[in-house]
Each structure stands twice: as structure tokens, then as C-alpha cells.
PDB file of C-alpha atoms in Angstrom:
ATOM      1  CA  UNK A 245      66.455 -43.530  97.318  1.00 69.00           C
ATOM      2  CA  UNK A 246      67.392 -46.654  97.376  1.00 87.00           C
ATOM      3  CA  UNK A 247      68.036 -47.874 100.938  1.00 96.00           C
ATOM      4  CA  UNK A 248      70.389 -50.087 102.295  1.00 97.00           C
ATOM      5  CA  UNK A 249      69.091 -53.486 103.835  1.00 98.00           C
ATOM      6  CA  UNK A 250      70.500 -56.427 106.058  1.00 98.00           C
ATOM      7  CA  UNK A 251      69.261 -59.575 106.580  1.00 97.00           C
ATOM      8  CA  UNK A 252      67.864 -60.540 110.240  1.00 97.00           C
ATOM      9  CA  UNK A 253      70.510 -63.035 111.032  1.00 97.00           C
ATOM     10  CA  UNK A 254      73.242 -60.692 110.070  1.00 98.00           C
ATOM     11  CA  UNK A 255      72.325 -57.488 112.134  1.00 98.00           C
ATOM     12  CA  UNK A 256      75.334 -57.183 114.684  1.00 97.00           C
ATOM     13  CA  UNK A 257      74.750 -58.438 118.550  1.00 94.00           C
ATOM     14  CA  UNK A 258      75.151 -54.385 119.116  1.00 96.00           C
ATOM     15  CA  UNK A 259      73.894 -52.524 116.724  1.00 97.00           C
ATOM     16  CA  UNK A 260      71.205 -49.613 117.640  1.00 98.00           C
ATOM     17  CA  UNK A 261      68.153 -51.991 116.802  1.00 98.00           C
ATOM     18  CA  UNK A 262      65.190 -49.528 116.162  1.00 98.00           C
ATOM     19  CA  UNK A 263      61.580 -50.892 116.505  1.00 98.00           C
ATOM     20  CA  UNK A 264      59.157 -49.189 114.462  1.00 98.00           C
ATOM     21  CA  UNK A 265      55.879 -50.920 115.156  1.00 98.00           C
ATOM     22  CA  UNK A 266      52.513 -50.277 117.179  1.00 98.00           C
ATOM     23  CA  UNK A 267      52.889 -50.702 120.967  1.00 97.00           C
ATOM     24  CA  UNK A 268      50.956 -53.995 120.688  1.00 97.00           C
ATOM     25  CA  UNK A 269      53.217 -55.230 118.253  1.00 98.00           C
ATOM     26  CA  UNK A 270      55.807 -54.512 120.590  1.00 98.00           C
ATOM     27  CA  UNK A 271      54.463 -55.829 123.786  1.00 98.00           C
ATOM     28  CA  UNK A 272      54.106 -59.807 121.823  1.00 98.00           C
ATOM     29  CA  UNK A 273      57.550 -59.853 120.976  1.00 98.00           C
ATOM     30  CA  UNK A 274      60.745 -58.200 120.607  1.00 98.00           C
ATOM     31  CA  UNK A 275      64.584 -57.978 120.166  1.00 98.00           C
ATOM     32  CA  UNK A 276      66.013 -57.765 123.432  1.00 97.00           C
ATOM     33  CA  UNK A 277      68.506 -54.560 122.761  1.00 96.00           C
ATOM     34  CA  UNK A 278      65.444 -53.513 120.675  1.00 98.00           C
ATOM     35  CA  UNK A 279      64.762 -49.074 121.096  1.00 98.00           C
ATOM     36  CA  UNK A 280      61.066 -48.796 120.230  1.00 98.00           C
ATOM     37  CA  UNK A 281      59.474 -45.928 118.907  1.00 98.00           C
ATOM     38  CA  UNK A 282      56.550 -46.434 116.656  1.00 98.00           C
ATOM     39  CA  UNK A 283      56.615 -45.335 112.930  1.00 98.00           C
ATOM     40  CA  UNK A 284      53.481 -42.947 113.499  1.00 97.00           C
ATOM     41  CA  UNK A 285      56.210 -41.144 116.301  1.00 98.00           C
ATOM     42  CA  UNK A 286      59.472 -40.974 115.009  1.00 98.00           C
ATOM     43  CA  UNK A 287      59.062 -37.776 113.815  1.00 97.00           C
ATOM     44  CA  UNK A 288      58.676 -36.157 117.038  1.00 98.00           C
ATOM     45  CA  UNK A 289      60.884 -38.539 118.538  1.00 98.00           C
ATOM     46  CA  UNK A 290      63.837 -38.310 116.373  1.00 97.00           C
ATOM     47  CA  UNK A 291      66.106 -36.519 118.474  1.00 97.00           C
ATOM     48  CA  UNK A 292      66.254 -39.785 120.399  1.00 97.00           C
ATOM     49  CA  UNK A 293      67.753 -41.727 117.732  1.00 97.00           C
ATOM     50  CA  UNK A 294      71.792 -41.575 117.664  1.00 96.00           C
ATOM     51  CA  UNK A 295      73.360 -39.483 114.456  1.00 95.00           C
ATOM     52  CA  UNK A 296      76.689 -41.143 115.086  1.00 97.00           C
ATOM     53  CA  UNK A 297      75.839 -44.684 114.381  1.00 97.00           C
ATOM     54  CA  UNK A 298      73.974 -47.391 112.022  1.00 98.00           C
ATOM     55  CA  UNK A 299      70.459 -47.449 112.810  1.00 98.00           C
ATOM     56  CA  UNK A 300      68.986 -50.632 111.678  1.00 98.00           C
ATOM     57  CA  UNK A 301      65.243 -50.249 111.747  1.00 98.00           C
ATOM     58  CA  UNK A 302      62.941 -53.168 112.134  1.00 98.00           C
ATOM     59  CA  UNK A 303      59.186 -53.741 111.384  1.00 98.00           C
ATOM     60  CA  UNK A 304      57.033 -56.763 111.110  1.00 98.00           C
ATOM     61  CA  UNK A 305      57.595 -57.638 107.516  1.00 97.00           C
ATOM     62  CA  UNK A 306      59.681 -54.546 106.017  1.00 96.00           C
ATOM     63  CA  UNK A 307      57.477 -51.840 104.627  1.00 96.00           C
ATOM     64  CA  UNK A 308      57.602 -49.648 107.608  1.00 98.00           C
ATOM     65  CA  UNK A 309      60.935 -50.315 108.370  1.00 98.00           C
ATOM     66  CA  UNK A 310      62.025 -49.628 104.828  1.00 98.00           C
ATOM     67  CA  UNK A 311      59.921 -45.944 104.935  1.00 98.00           C
ATOM     68  CA  UNK A 312      61.156 -44.711 108.242  1.00 98.00           C
ATOM     69  CA  UNK A 313      65.090 -45.610 107.213  1.00 98.00           C
ATOM     70  CA  UNK A 314      64.631 -43.959 103.902  1.00 98.00           C
ATOM     71  CA  UNK A 315      63.038 -40.869 105.774  1.00 98.00           C
ATOM     72  CA  UNK A 316      66.131 -41.270 108.314  1.00 98.00           C
ATOM     73  CA  UNK A 317      68.709 -41.340 105.678  1.00 97.00           C
ATOM     74  CA  UNK A 318      67.411 -38.476 103.945  1.00 97.00           C
ATOM     75  CA  UNK A 319      68.043 -36.542 107.171  1.00 96.00           C
ATOM     76  CA  UNK A 320      71.510 -37.179 107.049  1.00 95.00           C
ATOM     77  CA  UNK A 321      71.368 -40.043 108.958  1.00 96.00           C
ATOM     78  CA  UNK A 322      72.821 -43.941 108.239  1.00 97.00           C
ATOM     79  CA  UNK A 323      70.202 -46.158 108.238  1.00 98.00           C
ATOM     80  CA  UNK A 324      69.479 -49.962 107.077  1.00 98.00           C
ATOM     81  CA  UNK A 325      66.180 -51.509 106.455  1.00 98.00           C
ATOM     82  CA  UNK A 326      66.207 -55.719 108.093  1.00 98.00           C
ATOM     83  CA  UNK A 327      65.294 -57.193 104.951  1.00 97.00           C
ATOM     84  CA  UNK A 328      61.652 -59.375 106.336  1.00 97.00           C
ATOM     85  CA  UNK A 329      61.654 -57.527 109.788  1.00 98.00           C
ATOM     86  CA  UNK A 330      60.767 -59.376 112.425  1.00 98.00           C
ATOM     87  CA  UNK A 331      59.087 -61.800 110.814  1.00 98.00           C
ATOM     88  CA  UNK A 332      62.686 -63.082 109.457  1.00 98.00           C
ATOM     89  CA  UNK A 333      63.907 -62.023 112.699  1.00 98.00           C
ATOM     90  CA  UNK A 334      62.220 -65.218 113.953  1.00 97.00           C
ATOM     91  CA  UNK A 335      63.088 -67.102 111.622  1.00 97.00           C
ATOM     92  CA  UNK A 336      66.442 -66.868 111.648  1.00 97.00           C
ATOM     93  CA  UNK A 337      66.294 -67.600 115.521  1.00 97.00           C
ATOM     94  CA  UNK A 338      67.676 -64.257 116.935  1.00 97.00           C
ATOM     95  CA  UNK A 339      66.230 -63.911 120.596  1.00 97.00           C
ATOM     96  CA  UNK A 340      63.260 -62.380 121.260  1.00 98.00           C
ATOM     97  CA  UNK A 341      61.450 -61.288 124.468  1.00 98.00           C
ATOM     98  CA  UNK A 342      57.748 -60.015 125.428  1.00 97.00           C
ATOM     99  CA  UNK A 343      56.588 -57.667 127.555  1.00 95.00           C
ATOM    100  CA  UNK A 344      52.995 -59.674 128.630  1.00 93.00           C
ATOM    101  CA  UNK A 345      55.203 -62.636 130.798  1.00 92.00           C
ATOM    102  CA  UNK A 346      54.027 -65.138 127.913  1.00 95.00           C
ATOM    103  CA  UNK A 347      56.473 -66.613 125.063  1.00 96.00           C
ATOM    104  CA  UNK A 348      57.529 -63.670 122.787  1.00 97.00           C
ATOM    105  CA  UNK A 349      56.367 -63.927 118.906  1.00 96.00           C
ATOM    106  CA  UNK A 350      55.364 -61.847 116.052  1.00 97.00           C
ATOM    107  CA  UNK A 351      52.289 -60.274 115.869  1.00 94.00           C
TER     108      UNK A 351
END
């Protein structure tokens, strides 16, 4: 199955952005509008993911998000992988926040 992919710079501002990185990565820096469900928890929490809109899936570099997007698409959801992950997000100078009180960064 081929998974659609989008550049970080092209993700719509009002997108449902699903961040599947681990907790430490999330705390260091994430997109302000992102929803955090680590890849290791997605099967048990899939009901939290909307089924009526496109889901943009992001991780650090794009590998984990590709796997999650493929799985969501197999379930009948419309999921798109964010190419290059949060590293591309940061390089595109998209907004980021941290949960640590320090400057956000991609861990």
C-alpha cells in the first residue's frame, strides 16, 4: 500500500496533526496544534483519532509516522505521512512549543 505524503511546509494550519513520537520527544518540542498519541499506544487509542477528516501523521524523521499512517489507511481512515517528520517541520520554521519551559527542539 502506498501512503500519501506531504511536505511539512504544506500541512494546513487547521490540520488534525497526530504526533506519534515518544513522551520525551513530545516534551522537547511539538507543533502547537498536534495531538500526542505515541506509536506504541495507537492501537489501544485509535478511537481518539477522528474518522471524518484527514489525519496528518508526524514523528521525528518520518519512519514511525509512515507505519502509523499505513495502518490507519488500512482501517479505512484517510491518513497522510508528514515527510521528514518534525525535523522537516523545524527546518520549515513551522511553529513549535515545548512542555519543559525551554526553547522547543526536535529530540
